[in-house]
């Protein structure tokens, strides 16, 4: 009897203690010059997602002798990104970064990061998945091209093919408009007319008078697309256009990484746990950081090691799958490090659809109809 109890205890004992430290690095950006100040960045945006991932990893880790710790770092506007990254890399080879593309590339190119594994949790620039990719940089946030491809599929499905566009003057707006152009061409659509939003007046008072005149010469159309990634003017177009038509893109019907209205596929329990931790809804930055932390945890659980090389190899292998509460298992693209994932298409009150939509086929997986496919990507770092 004693021998049986001892054997059971040995079977239940952890295979080996593994300590995992993950650094969350926020490169703070100067606030954009927008017309409305209705929305401020929530405190803990992104970092709260990392912390929820830590809790989830710890649930499994307790039985295996694995522990997870989060180290938070921030770079103030104009601060030394490289110095902050070196400090974080001195603690751990695992970084989750909330920052712009140039900062991500600079961090990935540091000598100290040669053996590290860095996760991009906020930057959608397709160039980071293309010629600007880095072998030690993986992306849990979808590219802007993935989001615009998702929206284009929805437009095709609805047969809204007479399209017009209003785009802002800021860099992110123009980048989103360029991604829209590419996605629409990819799926056989095009923009029939376009205008640039150049107002600098307070639209909270003038929208009802200015927007109808601004959109009148579009004539008739199926949907108005908006490229306003800064959240500046798009809200004022809703219900103020000359023609009463759907609005989509950066405003109205949007294709998002994640949204608080996503409740299907068990997501409601993730939303509830996040709300309990953070006291607010789970935003795209939170989900992408959570997914990065969970990917690390899944790899450590399956491999039994926190070696970044082994973790990376597992994440890019066919053996890796992540349950991301999006209706399908999530995997990384082996040619550029992008996490394959469905894209929720939402309005502020509900989920409308989830791309890829039925009928958009691919020889490998329908998820690869979203964003740069292997033949389209000039990324060579993963070869």
GROMACS .gro file of C-alpha atoms in nm:
model
  383
    1UNK     CA    1   0.000   0.000   0.000
    2UNK     CA    2   0.282   0.241   0.094
    3UNK     CA    3   0.460   0.158  -0.231
    4UNK     CA    4   0.143   0.244  -0.429
    5UNK     CA    5   0.106   0.581  -0.250
    6UNK     CA    6   0.474   0.665  -0.315
    7UNK     CA    7   0.437   0.578  -0.683
    8UNK     CA    8   0.129   0.799  -0.710
    9UNK     CA    9   0.314   1.087  -0.546
   10UNK     CA   10   0.602   1.048  -0.791
   11UNK     CA   11   0.361   1.056  -1.085
   12UNK     CA   12   0.197   1.371  -0.948
   13UNK     CA   13   0.526   1.552  -0.886
   14UNK     CA   14   0.631   1.827  -1.128
   15UNK     CA   15   0.863   1.709  -1.403
   16UNK     CA   16   1.093   2.004  -1.340
   17UNK     CA   17   1.068   2.357  -1.213
   18UNK     CA   18   1.065   2.621  -1.487
   19UNK     CA   19   1.060   2.992  -1.412
   20UNK     CA   20   0.933   3.216  -1.692
   21UNK     CA   21   0.967   3.594  -1.679
   22UNK     CA   22   0.796   3.794  -1.954
   23UNK     CA   23   0.861   4.166  -1.997
   24UNK     CA   24   0.582   4.390  -2.122
   25UNK     CA   25   0.737   4.697  -2.286
   26UNK     CA   26   0.516   4.996  -2.370
   27UNK     CA   27   0.671   5.255  -2.599
   28UNK     CA   28   0.449   5.557  -2.527
   29UNK     CA   29   0.351   5.760  -2.833
   30UNK     CA   30   0.262   6.131  -2.835
   31UNK     CA   31  -0.115   6.183  -2.844
   32UNK     CA   32  -0.243   6.254  -3.196
   33UNK     CA   33  -0.400   6.590  -3.285
   34UNK     CA   34  -0.765   6.487  -3.306
   35UNK     CA   35  -1.085   6.689  -3.300
   36UNK     CA   36  -1.252   6.491  -3.022
   37UNK     CA   37  -1.123   6.398  -2.677
   38UNK     CA   38  -1.411   6.166  -2.589
   39UNK     CA   39  -1.187   5.861  -2.563
   40UNK     CA   40  -0.868   5.837  -2.361
   41UNK     CA   41  -0.633   5.540  -2.352
   42UNK     CA   42  -0.740   5.321  -2.057
   43UNK     CA   43  -0.487   5.274  -1.782
   44UNK     CA   44  -0.326   4.933  -1.816
   45UNK     CA   45  -0.420   4.887  -2.184
   46UNK     CA   46  -0.228   4.588  -2.314
   47UNK     CA   47  -0.052   4.521  -1.985
   48UNK     CA   48  -0.379   4.397  -1.834
   49UNK     CA   49  -0.401   4.142  -2.116
   50UNK     CA   50  -0.050   4.021  -2.037
   51UNK     CA   51  -0.145   3.984  -1.672
   52UNK     CA   52  -0.455   3.784  -1.755
   53UNK     CA   53  -0.239   3.557  -1.969
   54UNK     CA   54  -0.005   3.519  -1.673
   55UNK     CA   55  -0.296   3.405  -1.457
   56UNK     CA   56  -0.409   3.157  -1.721
   57UNK     CA   57  -0.058   3.017  -1.762
   58UNK     CA   58  -0.022   2.984  -1.386
   59UNK     CA   59  -0.334   2.768  -1.368
   60UNK     CA   60  -0.165   2.493  -1.569
   61UNK     CA   61   0.182   2.577  -1.446
   62UNK     CA   62   0.100   2.490  -1.084
   63UNK     CA   63   0.068   2.123  -1.173
   64UNK     CA   64   0.395   2.121  -1.368
   65UNK     CA   65   0.616   2.330  -1.143
   66UNK     CA   66   0.613   2.622  -1.390
   67UNK     CA   67   0.589   2.978  -1.262
   68UNK     CA   68   0.519   3.296  -1.462
   69UNK     CA   69   0.611   3.652  -1.375
   70UNK     CA   70   0.539   3.978  -1.562
   71UNK     CA   71   0.786   4.265  -1.559
   72UNK     CA   72   0.638   4.596  -1.678
   73UNK     CA   73   0.851   4.859  -1.854
   74UNK     CA   74   0.755   5.189  -2.018
   75UNK     CA   75   0.941   5.431  -2.242
   76UNK     CA   76   0.819   5.789  -2.214
   77UNK     CA   77   0.768   6.001  -2.526
   78UNK     CA   78   1.110   6.071  -2.673
   79UNK     CA   79   1.277   5.825  -2.436
   80UNK     CA   80   1.554   5.577  -2.513
   81UNK     CA   81   1.380   5.269  -2.652
   82UNK     CA   82   1.704   5.072  -2.690
   83UNK     CA   83   1.806   5.133  -2.329
   84UNK     CA   84   1.466   5.023  -2.200
   85UNK     CA   85   1.475   4.714  -2.419
   86UNK     CA   86   1.823   4.624  -2.296
   87UNK     CA   87   1.702   4.652  -1.937
   88UNK     CA   88   1.411   4.421  -2.014
   89UNK     CA   89   1.630   4.177  -2.207
   90UNK     CA   90   1.868   4.157  -1.911
   91UNK     CA   91   1.575   4.012  -1.714
   92UNK     CA   92   1.425   3.782  -1.976
   93UNK     CA   93   1.447   3.677  -2.342
   94UNK     CA   94   1.065   3.710  -2.377
   95UNK     CA   95   0.927   4.054  -2.463
   96UNK     CA   96   0.571   4.163  -2.542
   97UNK     CA   97   0.593   4.505  -2.704
   98UNK     CA   98   0.332   4.777  -2.745
   99UNK     CA   99   0.504   5.019  -2.980
  100UNK     CA  100   0.545   5.142  -3.338
  101UNK     CA  101   0.713   4.952  -3.618
  102UNK     CA  102   1.047   5.133  -3.608
  103UNK     CA  103   1.078   5.064  -3.235
  104UNK     CA  104   0.998   4.696  -3.286
  105UNK     CA  105   1.264   4.661  -3.554
  106UNK     CA  106   1.520   4.851  -3.347
  107UNK     CA  107   1.456   4.624  -3.050
  108UNK     CA  108   1.472   4.308  -3.261
  109UNK     CA  109   1.803   4.423  -3.413
  110UNK     CA  110   1.977   4.476  -3.078
  111UNK     CA  111   2.269   4.237  -3.019
  112UNK     CA  112   2.110   4.151  -2.684
  113UNK     CA  113   1.795   4.038  -2.869
  114UNK     CA  114   1.972   3.792  -3.100
  115UNK     CA  115   1.848   3.495  -2.897
  116UNK     CA  116   1.530   3.657  -2.769
  117UNK     CA  117   1.167   3.614  -2.871
  118UNK     CA  118   0.970   3.935  -2.919
  119UNK     CA  119   0.594   3.961  -2.966
  120UNK     CA  120   0.432   4.251  -3.148
  121UNK     CA  121   0.100   4.315  -2.975
  122UNK     CA  122  -0.013   4.643  -3.136
  123UNK     CA  123   0.152   4.736  -3.468
  124UNK     CA  124  -0.045   4.635  -3.777
  125UNK     CA  125   0.198   4.761  -4.042
  126UNK     CA  126   0.211   4.488  -4.312
  127UNK     CA  127   0.577   4.577  -4.380
  128UNK     CA  128   0.674   4.402  -4.056
  129UNK     CA  129   0.536   4.080  -4.207
  130UNK     CA  130   0.697   4.153  -4.543
  131UNK     CA  131   1.046   4.275  -4.631
  132UNK     CA  132   1.080   4.438  -4.287
  133UNK     CA  133   1.029   4.115  -4.092
  134UNK     CA  134   1.269   3.987  -3.826
  135UNK     CA  135   1.328   3.622  -3.734
  136UNK     CA  136   1.294   3.693  -3.361
  137UNK     CA  137   0.972   3.896  -3.400
  138UNK     CA  138   0.629   3.727  -3.396
  139UNK     CA  139   0.295   3.903  -3.434
  140UNK     CA  140  -0.013   3.823  -3.229
  141UNK     CA  141  -0.189   4.139  -3.350
  142UNK     CA  142  -0.326   4.094  -3.702
  143UNK     CA  143  -0.183   4.310  -3.977
  144UNK     CA  144  -0.387   4.597  -4.114
  145UNK     CA  145  -0.408   4.395  -4.436
  146UNK     CA  146  -0.578   4.111  -4.247
  147UNK     CA  147  -0.839   4.352  -4.111
  148UNK     CA  148  -0.907   4.514  -4.449
  149UNK     CA  149  -0.920   4.172  -4.621
  150UNK     CA  150  -1.184   4.068  -4.367
  151UNK     CA  151  -1.388   4.379  -4.443
  152UNK     CA  152  -1.350   4.327  -4.819
  153UNK     CA  153  -1.483   3.972  -4.788
  154UNK     CA  154  -1.787   4.108  -4.606
  155UNK     CA  155  -1.846   4.369  -4.877
  156UNK     CA  156  -1.828   4.100  -5.143
  157UNK     CA  157  -2.070   3.880  -4.951
  158UNK     CA  158  -2.318   4.169  -4.915
  159UNK     CA  159  -2.268   4.266  -5.283
  160UNK     CA  160  -2.185   4.621  -5.183
  161UNK     CA  161  -1.964   4.694  -5.482
  162UNK     CA  162  -2.033   5.064  -5.541
  163UNK     CA  163  -1.800   5.211  -5.281
  164UNK     CA  164  -1.676   5.557  -5.185
  165UNK     CA  165  -1.405   5.654  -4.936
  166UNK     CA  166  -1.332   5.937  -4.696
  167UNK     CA  167  -0.977   5.931  -4.560
  168UNK     CA  168  -0.796   6.143  -4.306
  169UNK     CA  169  -0.470   6.328  -4.351
  170UNK     CA  170  -0.267   6.146  -4.084
  171UNK     CA  171  -0.017   5.872  -4.163
  172UNK     CA  172  -0.219   5.586  -4.009
  173UNK     CA  173  -0.526   5.698  -4.204
  174UNK     CA  174  -0.337   5.690  -4.533
  175UNK     CA  175  -0.185   5.352  -4.448
  176UNK     CA  176  -0.531   5.210  -4.376
  177UNK     CA  177  -0.665   5.358  -4.703
  178UNK     CA  178  -0.378   5.196  -4.893
  179UNK     CA  179  -0.455   4.862  -4.727
  180UNK     CA  180  -0.821   4.902  -4.823
  181UNK     CA  181  -0.723   4.965  -5.186
  182UNK     CA  182  -0.513   4.650  -5.188
  183UNK     CA  183  -0.781   4.436  -5.024
  184UNK     CA  184  -1.059   4.559  -5.251
  185UNK     CA  185  -0.847   4.486  -5.559
  186UNK     CA  186  -0.764   4.141  -5.419
  187UNK     CA  187  -1.134   4.054  -5.399
  188UNK     CA  188  -1.243   4.223  -5.721
  189UNK     CA  189  -1.372   4.555  -5.587
  190UNK     CA  190  -1.263   4.917  -5.622
  191UNK     CA  191  -1.338   5.259  -5.482
  192UNK     CA  192  -1.543   5.467  -5.723
  193UNK     CA  193  -1.483   5.805  -5.557
  194UNK     CA  194  -1.279   5.937  -5.267
  195UNK     CA  195  -1.234   6.253  -5.064
  196UNK     CA  196  -0.989   6.370  -4.800
  197UNK     CA  197  -1.119   6.497  -4.467
  198UNK     CA  198  -0.941   6.827  -4.410
  199UNK     CA  199  -1.173   7.001  -4.165
  200UNK     CA  200  -1.018   7.153  -3.856
  201UNK     CA  201  -1.341   7.289  -3.705
  202UNK     CA  202  -1.517   7.141  -3.403
  203UNK     CA  203  -1.753   6.888  -3.564
  204UNK     CA  204  -1.941   6.841  -3.239
  205UNK     CA  205  -2.122   7.160  -3.337
  206UNK     CA  206  -2.099   7.153  -3.716
  207UNK     CA  207  -2.140   6.788  -3.823
  208UNK     CA  208  -2.511   6.812  -3.905
  209UNK     CA  209  -2.444   7.104  -4.138
  210UNK     CA  210  -2.103   7.018  -4.287
  211UNK     CA  211  -2.115   6.640  -4.342
  212UNK     CA  212  -2.423   6.637  -4.573
  213UNK     CA  213  -2.260   6.897  -4.797
  214UNK     CA  214  -1.926   6.715  -4.784
  215UNK     CA  215  -2.081   6.384  -4.898
  216UNK     CA  216  -2.348   6.519  -5.136
  217UNK     CA  217  -2.141   6.497  -5.454
  218UNK     CA  218  -2.069   6.126  -5.397
  219UNK     CA  219  -2.415   6.069  -5.546
  220UNK     CA  220  -2.557   5.722  -5.491
  221UNK     CA  221  -2.342   5.434  -5.361
  222UNK     CA  222  -2.370   5.109  -5.160
  223UNK     CA  223  -2.139   5.189  -4.869
  224UNK     CA  224  -1.913   5.467  -4.750
  225UNK     CA  225  -1.569   5.352  -4.630
  226UNK     CA  226  -1.381   5.555  -4.370
  227UNK     CA  227  -1.004   5.563  -4.317
  228UNK     CA  228  -0.977   5.730  -3.975
  229UNK     CA  229  -0.748   5.514  -3.767
  230UNK     CA  230  -0.696   5.790  -3.510
  231UNK     CA  231  -1.067   5.806  -3.428
  232UNK     CA  232  -1.077   6.173  -3.524
  233UNK     CA  233  -1.369   6.247  -3.757
  234UNK     CA  234  -1.535   5.918  -3.852
  235UNK     CA  235  -1.789   5.929  -3.571
  236UNK     CA  236  -1.935   6.248  -3.714
  237UNK     CA  237  -2.012   6.086  -4.051
  238UNK     CA  238  -2.258   5.841  -3.896
  239UNK     CA  239  -2.620   5.945  -3.967
  240UNK     CA  240  -2.505   6.275  -4.117
  241UNK     CA  241  -2.425   6.173  -4.477
  242UNK     CA  242  -2.635   6.308  -4.764
  243UNK     CA  243  -2.740   5.956  -4.864
  244UNK     CA  244  -2.846   5.718  -4.584
  245UNK     CA  245  -2.595   5.440  -4.647
  246UNK     CA  246  -2.387   5.195  -4.438
  247UNK     CA  247  -2.053   5.321  -4.309
  248UNK     CA  248  -1.761   5.080  -4.264
  249UNK     CA  249  -1.385   5.074  -4.218
  250UNK     CA  250  -1.242   5.265  -3.923
  251UNK     CA  251  -1.592   5.363  -3.810
  252UNK     CA  252  -1.937   5.203  -3.810
  253UNK     CA  253  -1.887   4.844  -3.921
  254UNK     CA  254  -1.525   4.763  -3.832
  255UNK     CA  255  -1.295   4.463  -3.865
  256UNK     CA  256  -1.112   4.430  -3.534
  257UNK     CA  257  -0.854   4.216  -3.359
  258UNK     CA  258  -1.100   4.186  -3.072
  259UNK     CA  259  -1.393   4.375  -2.924
  260UNK     CA  260  -1.591   4.363  -2.598
  261UNK     CA  261  -1.897   4.248  -2.800
  262UNK     CA  262  -1.732   3.916  -2.898
  263UNK     CA  263  -1.910   3.655  -2.686
  264UNK     CA  264  -1.928   3.342  -2.905
  265UNK     CA  265  -1.699   3.037  -2.888
  266UNK     CA  266  -1.667   3.063  -2.510
  267UNK     CA  267  -1.536   3.419  -2.533
  268UNK     CA  268  -1.781   3.543  -2.272
  269UNK     CA  269  -1.582   3.370  -1.998
  270UNK     CA  270  -1.262   3.537  -2.122
  271UNK     CA  271  -1.441   3.871  -2.131
  272UNK     CA  272  -1.574   3.821  -1.778
  273UNK     CA  273  -1.238   3.720  -1.636
  274UNK     CA  274  -1.075   4.020  -1.798
  275UNK     CA  275  -1.343   4.257  -1.667
  276UNK     CA  276  -1.288   4.117  -1.318
  277UNK     CA  277  -0.914   4.178  -1.346
  278UNK     CA  278  -0.916   4.518  -1.518
  279UNK     CA  279  -1.258   4.665  -1.443
  280UNK     CA  280  -1.327   4.736  -1.813
  281UNK     CA  281  -1.386   4.564  -2.144
  282UNK     CA  282  -1.113   4.374  -2.328
  283UNK     CA  283  -0.971   4.583  -2.614
  284UNK     CA  284  -0.765   4.466  -2.915
  285UNK     CA  285  -0.436   4.556  -2.744
  286UNK     CA  286  -0.535   4.348  -2.443
  287UNK     CA  287  -0.630   4.042  -2.648
  288UNK     CA  288  -0.309   4.048  -2.854
  289UNK     CA  289  -0.095   4.078  -2.538
  290UNK     CA  290  -0.297   3.799  -2.373
  291UNK     CA  291  -0.248   3.580  -2.682
  292UNK     CA  292   0.128   3.640  -2.674
  293UNK     CA  293   0.147   3.542  -2.307
  294UNK     CA  294  -0.068   3.236  -2.367
  295UNK     CA  295   0.143   3.132  -2.665
  296UNK     CA  296   0.452   3.141  -2.445
  297UNK     CA  297   0.270   2.942  -2.177
  298UNK     CA  298   0.146   2.681  -2.424
  299UNK     CA  299   0.495   2.633  -2.565
  300UNK     CA  300   0.657   2.605  -2.220
  301UNK     CA  301   0.390   2.356  -2.112
  302UNK     CA  302   0.438   2.138  -2.418
  303UNK     CA  303   0.819   2.154  -2.434
  304UNK     CA  304   0.897   2.169  -2.061
  305UNK     CA  305   1.157   2.442  -2.116
  306UNK     CA  306   1.179   2.821  -2.120
  307UNK     CA  307   1.463   2.826  -2.373
  308UNK     CA  308   1.357   3.092  -2.628
  309UNK     CA  309   1.495   2.895  -2.922
  310UNK     CA  310   1.296   2.586  -2.828
  311UNK     CA  311   0.985   2.797  -2.761
  312UNK     CA  312   1.014   2.967  -3.100
  313UNK     CA  313   1.066   2.637  -3.281
  314UNK     CA  314   0.755   2.492  -3.118
  315UNK     CA  315   0.543   2.800  -3.190
  316UNK     CA  316   0.630   2.781  -3.560
  317UNK     CA  317   0.575   2.406  -3.580
  318UNK     CA  318   0.266   2.215  -3.684
  319UNK     CA  319   0.229   2.094  -3.324
  320UNK     CA  320   0.133   2.439  -3.191
  321UNK     CA  321  -0.229   2.548  -3.157
  322UNK     CA  322  -0.373   2.823  -2.940
  323UNK     CA  323  -0.733   2.836  -2.822
  324UNK     CA  324  -0.798   3.206  -2.874
  325UNK     CA  325  -1.178   3.215  -2.828
  326UNK     CA  326  -1.225   3.301  -3.195
  327UNK     CA  327  -1.388   2.982  -3.317
  328UNK     CA  328  -1.078   2.816  -3.465
  329UNK     CA  329  -0.736   2.703  -3.338
  330UNK     CA  330  -0.474   2.973  -3.396
  331UNK     CA  331  -0.132   2.898  -3.544
  332UNK     CA  332   0.171   3.099  -3.657
  333UNK     CA  333   0.261   3.141  -4.023
  334UNK     CA  334   0.601   2.985  -4.073
  335UNK     CA  335   0.705   3.235  -4.339
  336UNK     CA  336   0.665   3.561  -4.143
  337UNK     CA  337   0.565   3.491  -3.781
  338UNK     CA  338   0.208   3.619  -3.807
  339UNK     CA  339  -0.053   3.452  -3.588
  340UNK     CA  340  -0.333   3.318  -3.807
  341UNK     CA  341  -0.668   3.417  -3.663
  342UNK     CA  342  -1.028   3.495  -3.755
  343UNK     CA  343  -1.116   3.865  -3.761
  344UNK     CA  344  -1.439   3.976  -3.589
  345UNK     CA  345  -1.649   4.221  -3.793
  346UNK     CA  346  -1.842   4.425  -3.541
  347UNK     CA  347  -2.040   4.737  -3.468
  348UNK     CA  348  -2.034   4.891  -3.120
  349UNK     CA  349  -2.319   4.675  -2.994
  350UNK     CA  350  -2.273   4.331  -3.155
  351UNK     CA  351  -2.067   4.089  -3.360
  352UNK     CA  352  -2.191   4.090  -3.722
  353UNK     CA  353  -1.964   3.827  -3.881
  354UNK     CA  354  -1.628   3.655  -3.842
  355UNK     CA  355  -1.385   3.638  -4.134
  356UNK     CA  356  -1.277   3.437  -4.324
  357UNK     CA  357  -1.633   3.408  -4.453
  358UNK     CA  358  -1.774   3.095  -4.608
  359UNK     CA  359  -1.686   3.057  -4.975
  360UNK     CA  360  -1.341   3.220  -4.959
  361UNK     CA  361  -1.119   2.917  -5.009
  362UNK     CA  362  -0.747   2.850  -4.978
  363UNK     CA  363  -0.536   2.545  -5.051
  364UNK     CA  364  -0.385   2.546  -4.701
  365UNK     CA  365  -0.637   2.707  -4.467
  366UNK     CA  366  -0.908   2.969  -4.521
  367UNK     CA  367  -0.734   3.178  -4.253
  368UNK     CA  368  -0.461   3.246  -4.509
  369UNK     CA  369  -0.709   3.438  -4.725
  370UNK     CA  370  -0.652   3.718  -4.472
  371UNK     CA  371  -0.332   3.921  -4.504
  372UNK     CA  372  -0.011   3.843  -4.691
  373UNK     CA  373   0.002   3.486  -4.815
  374UNK     CA  374   0.335   3.307  -4.852
  375UNK     CA  375   0.380   3.390  -5.226
  376UNK     CA  376   0.300   3.758  -5.157
  377UNK     CA  377   0.542   3.808  -4.869
  378UNK     CA  378   0.901   3.919  -4.926
  379UNK     CA  379   1.000   3.809  -4.576
  380UNK     CA  380   1.315   3.595  -4.597
  381UNK     CA  381   1.421   3.594  -4.231
  382UNK     CA  382   1.218   3.281  -4.161
  383UNK     CA  383   1.359   3.074  -4.448
   0.00000   0.00000   0.00000
